[in-house]
């Protein structure tokens, strides 16, 4: 799996493809998962010097549990990626306030924009794979098409001739 490594090598792609689903982690290793989230939240709070922020272990625990509950489709690595992006100011400056609501807003933005865009691009790539243009795959026979065109033209000519005669 993907080593968290302070999120240095994390991208939307690596977090999604090699990340560990929160729902699965909470079934298999709930204490470890919450501990990892608290650790990463702690790093985030230390880095972002906000006036109003998560102060103690109870608030960190509540926040970690809320994130797991509210975003069950996230991967642990995606949370870390979002926390790193918050540190980099990707969701705007958070010097005044960095509490659960601000973190959840950042995650919603990540899910709705960054992850959604990645998945859409990935799905489009998969749709187009192996469907390159191959002229030998053309099924229609040009002669039949030609005959259809000739018939249509002769019908049109017959109609025009009939109009001309009646003038």
mmCIF file of C-alpha atoms in Angstrom:
data_model
loop_
_atom_site.group_PDB
_atom_site.id
_atom_site.type_symbol
_atom_site.label_atom_id
_atom_site.label_comp_id
_atom_site.label_asym_id
_atom_site.label_seq_id
_atom_site.Cartn_x
_atom_site.Cartn_y
_atom_site.Cartn_z
ATOM 1 C CA UNK A 1 0.000 0.000 0.000
ATOM 2 C CA UNK A 2 0.851 3.646 0.017
ATOM 3 C CA UNK A 3 3.071 4.927 2.786
ATOM 4 C CA UNK A 4 1.682 8.155 4.211
ATOM 5 C CA UNK A 5 5.155 9.758 4.310
ATOM 6 C CA UNK A 6 3.727 13.145 5.356
ATOM 7 C CA UNK A 7 1.777 13.139 2.105
ATOM 8 C CA UNK A 8 4.764 14.195 0.004
ATOM 9 C CA UNK A 9 3.976 11.810 -2.837
ATOM 10 C CA UNK A 10 0.227 12.061 -2.492
ATOM 11 C CA UNK A 11 -1.821 13.165 -5.475
ATOM 12 C CA UNK A 12 -5.538 12.757 -6.136
ATOM 13 C CA UNK A 13 -4.616 9.752 -8.298
ATOM 14 C CA UNK A 14 -2.306 7.969 -5.834
ATOM 15 C CA UNK A 15 -4.630 8.677 -2.899
ATOM 16 C CA UNK A 16 -7.624 7.265 -4.784
ATOM 17 C CA UNK A 17 -5.968 4.298 -6.501
ATOM 18 C CA UNK A 18 -3.601 3.149 -3.746
ATOM 19 C CA UNK A 19 -5.344 4.631 -0.729
ATOM 20 C CA UNK A 20 -7.057 2.754 2.058
ATOM 21 C CA UNK A 21 -10.823 3.149 2.300
ATOM 22 C CA UNK A 22 -11.978 4.659 5.584
ATOM 23 C CA UNK A 23 -15.019 2.368 5.795
ATOM 24 C CA UNK A 24 -12.805 -0.724 5.475
ATOM 25 C CA UNK A 25 -10.192 0.613 7.911
ATOM 26 C CA UNK A 26 -12.875 1.380 10.502
ATOM 27 C CA UNK A 27 -14.046 -2.256 10.283
ATOM 28 C CA UNK A 28 -10.558 -3.769 10.451
ATOM 29 C CA UNK A 29 -8.511 -1.323 12.574
ATOM 30 C CA UNK A 30 -10.744 1.393 14.074
ATOM 31 C CA UNK A 31 -8.373 2.531 16.855
ATOM 32 C CA UNK A 32 -5.409 2.752 14.487
ATOM 33 C CA UNK A 33 -7.479 4.640 11.904
ATOM 34 C CA UNK A 34 -8.753 7.238 14.403
ATOM 35 C CA UNK A 35 -5.231 7.551 15.849
ATOM 36 C CA UNK A 36 -3.786 8.202 12.373
ATOM 37 C CA UNK A 37 -6.436 10.840 11.682
ATOM 38 C CA UNK A 38 -5.827 12.512 15.061
ATOM 39 C CA UNK A 39 -2.079 12.507 14.342
ATOM 40 C CA UNK A 40 -2.623 14.123 10.927
ATOM 41 C CA UNK A 41 -5.153 16.608 12.354
ATOM 42 C CA UNK A 42 -2.624 17.500 15.055
ATOM 43 C CA UNK A 43 0.005 18.230 12.401
ATOM 44 C CA UNK A 44 -2.522 20.355 10.528
ATOM 45 C CA UNK A 45 -3.484 22.371 13.625
ATOM 46 C CA UNK A 46 0.192 22.903 14.523
ATOM 47 C CA UNK A 47 0.956 24.093 11.011
ATOM 48 C CA UNK A 48 -2.044 26.388 10.485
ATOM 49 C CA UNK A 49 -1.782 29.022 13.178
ATOM 50 C CA UNK A 50 -5.493 29.804 13.390
ATOM 51 C CA UNK A 51 -6.983 31.899 16.213
ATOM 52 C CA UNK A 52 -9.895 29.504 16.704
ATOM 53 C CA UNK A 53 -8.850 25.921 16.216
ATOM 54 C CA UNK A 54 -8.994 22.426 17.673
ATOM 55 C CA UNK A 55 -7.506 22.805 21.161
ATOM 56 C CA UNK A 56 -7.363 19.479 22.937
ATOM 57 C CA UNK A 57 -7.437 15.734 22.435
ATOM 58 C CA UNK A 58 -11.225 15.612 22.972
ATOM 59 C CA UNK A 59 -11.802 18.056 20.105
ATOM 60 C CA UNK A 60 -9.333 16.194 17.894
ATOM 61 C CA UNK A 61 -11.041 12.884 18.676
ATOM 62 C CA UNK A 62 -14.496 14.336 17.999
ATOM 63 C CA UNK A 63 -13.269 15.819 14.699
ATOM 64 C CA UNK A 64 -11.614 12.563 13.583
ATOM 65 C CA UNK A 65 -14.744 10.543 14.425
ATOM 66 C CA UNK A 66 -16.975 13.088 12.675
ATOM 67 C CA UNK A 67 -14.865 13.021 9.504
ATOM 68 C CA UNK A 68 -14.996 9.225 9.368
ATOM 69 C CA UNK A 69 -18.757 9.285 9.904
ATOM 70 C CA UNK A 70 -19.501 12.126 7.466
ATOM 71 C CA UNK A 71 -17.143 11.015 4.659
ATOM 72 C CA UNK A 72 -17.288 7.202 4.547
ATOM 73 C CA UNK A 73 -16.213 7.053 0.876
ATOM 74 C CA UNK A 74 -12.925 8.861 1.528
ATOM 75 C CA UNK A 75 -9.581 7.105 1.677
ATOM 76 C CA UNK A 76 -7.285 7.797 4.626
ATOM 77 C CA UNK A 77 -4.728 9.160 2.161
ATOM 78 C CA UNK A 78 -7.328 11.543 0.720
ATOM 79 C CA UNK A 79 -7.850 13.054 4.172
ATOM 80 C CA UNK A 80 -4.083 13.534 4.465
ATOM 81 C CA UNK A 81 -3.990 15.081 0.982
ATOM 82 C CA UNK A 82 -6.757 17.547 1.918
ATOM 83 C CA UNK A 83 -4.962 18.422 5.177
ATOM 84 C CA UNK A 84 -1.789 19.093 3.164
ATOM 85 C CA UNK A 85 -3.718 21.272 0.736
ATOM 86 C CA UNK A 86 -5.182 23.228 3.659
ATOM 87 C CA UNK A 87 -1.597 23.810 4.860
ATOM 88 C CA UNK A 88 -0.696 25.076 1.386
ATOM 89 C CA UNK A 89 -3.695 27.430 1.362
ATOM 90 C CA UNK A 90 -5.412 25.655 -1.532
ATOM 91 C CA UNK A 91 -8.830 26.243 0.062
ATOM 92 C CA UNK A 92 -8.096 29.832 1.079
ATOM 93 C CA UNK A 93 -6.485 31.151 4.232
ATOM 94 C CA UNK A 94 -7.673 29.674 7.511
ATOM 95 C CA UNK A 95 -5.814 31.849 10.012
ATOM 96 C CA UNK A 96 -9.001 32.938 11.793
ATOM 97 C CA UNK A 97 -10.717 29.586 12.155
ATOM 98 C CA UNK A 98 -9.772 25.979 11.606
ATOM 99 C CA UNK A 99 -12.410 23.776 13.154
ATOM 100 C CA UNK A 100 -14.515 20.829 12.019
ATOM 101 C CA UNK A 101 -16.738 22.967 9.738
ATOM 102 C CA UNK A 102 -13.769 24.423 7.824
ATOM 103 C CA UNK A 103 -12.120 21.030 7.457
ATOM 104 C CA UNK A 104 -15.386 19.494 6.241
ATOM 105 C CA UNK A 105 -15.855 22.328 3.714
ATOM 106 C CA UNK A 106 -12.372 21.636 2.357
ATOM 107 C CA UNK A 107 -13.155 17.911 2.061
ATOM 108 C CA UNK A 108 -16.450 18.653 0.268
ATOM 109 C CA UNK A 109 -14.578 20.897 -2.182
ATOM 110 C CA UNK A 110 -11.996 18.163 -2.702
ATOM 111 C CA UNK A 111 -14.678 15.506 -3.320
ATOM 112 C CA UNK A 112 -16.859 17.720 -5.499
ATOM 113 C CA UNK A 113 -14.110 19.226 -7.631
ATOM 114 C CA UNK A 114 -10.749 17.474 -7.498
ATOM 115 C CA UNK A 115 -11.774 13.851 -7.003
ATOM 116 C CA UNK A 116 -14.815 14.172 -9.267
ATOM 117 C CA UNK A 117 -12.642 15.642 -12.042
ATOM 118 C CA UNK A 118 -10.058 12.895 -11.651
ATOM 119 C CA UNK A 119 -12.694 10.131 -11.777
ATOM 120 C CA UNK A 120 -14.385 11.713 -14.798
ATOM 121 C CA UNK A 121 -11.063 11.893 -16.671
ATOM 122 C CA UNK A 122 -10.266 8.318 -15.646
ATOM 123 C CA UNK A 123 -13.658 7.056 -16.855
ATOM 124 C CA UNK A 124 -13.255 8.874 -20.179
ATOM 125 C CA UNK A 125 -9.803 7.352 -20.671
ATOM 126 C CA UNK A 126 -11.167 3.872 -19.952
ATOM 127 C CA UNK A 127 -14.043 4.377 -22.417
ATOM 128 C CA UNK A 128 -11.657 5.359 -25.206
ATOM 129 C CA UNK A 129 -9.032 2.699 -24.554
ATOM 130 C CA UNK A 130 -8.788 0.148 -27.342
ATOM 131 C CA UNK A 131 -11.274 2.021 -29.515
ATOM 132 C CA UNK A 132 -8.769 3.725 -31.790
ATOM 133 C CA UNK A 133 -9.936 4.360 -35.356
ATOM 134 C CA UNK A 134 -9.484 1.233 -37.434
ATOM 135 C CA UNK A 135 -10.647 1.489 -41.082
ATOM 136 C CA UNK A 136 -10.972 -2.319 -41.367
ATOM 137 C CA UNK A 137 -13.752 -2.178 -38.751
ATOM 138 C CA UNK A 138 -16.073 -0.173 -41.012
ATOM 139 C CA UNK A 139 -19.063 -2.386 -41.606
ATOM 140 C CA UNK A 140 -21.079 -0.559 -44.222
ATOM 141 C CA UNK A 141 -20.423 -1.343 -47.878
ATOM 142 C CA UNK A 142 -19.980 1.844 -49.936
ATOM 143 C CA UNK A 143 -21.704 0.274 -52.991
ATOM 144 C CA UNK A 144 -24.929 -0.156 -51.023
ATOM 145 C CA UNK A 145 -24.693 3.429 -49.818
ATOM 146 C CA UNK A 146 -24.055 4.539 -53.420
ATOM 147 C CA UNK A 147 -27.132 2.661 -54.617
ATOM 148 C CA UNK A 148 -29.222 4.344 -51.912
ATOM 149 C CA UNK A 149 -27.934 7.755 -52.951
ATOM 150 C CA UNK A 150 -28.640 7.000 -56.657
ATOM 151 C CA UNK A 151 -32.174 5.893 -55.819
ATOM 152 C CA UNK A 152 -32.776 9.032 -53.786
ATOM 153 C CA UNK A 153 -31.388 11.231 -56.570
ATOM 154 C CA UNK A 154 -33.383 9.529 -59.307
ATOM 155 C CA UNK A 155 -36.530 9.872 -57.167
ATOM 156 C CA UNK A 156 -35.785 13.581 -56.763
ATOM 157 C CA UNK A 157 -35.175 13.917 -60.508
ATOM 158 C CA UNK A 158 -38.429 12.141 -61.290
ATOM 159 C CA UNK A 159 -40.292 14.535 -58.958
ATOM 160 C CA UNK A 160 -38.587 17.547 -60.566
ATOM 161 C CA UNK A 161 -39.354 16.229 -64.055
ATOM 162 C CA UNK A 162 -42.967 15.767 -63.099
ATOM 163 C CA UNK A 163 -43.105 19.395 -61.859
ATOM 164 C CA UNK A 164 -41.476 20.648 -65.039
ATOM 165 C CA UNK A 165 -43.951 18.721 -67.227
ATOM 166 C CA UNK A 166 -46.948 20.110 -65.350
ATOM 167 C CA UNK A 167 -45.777 23.722 -65.878
#
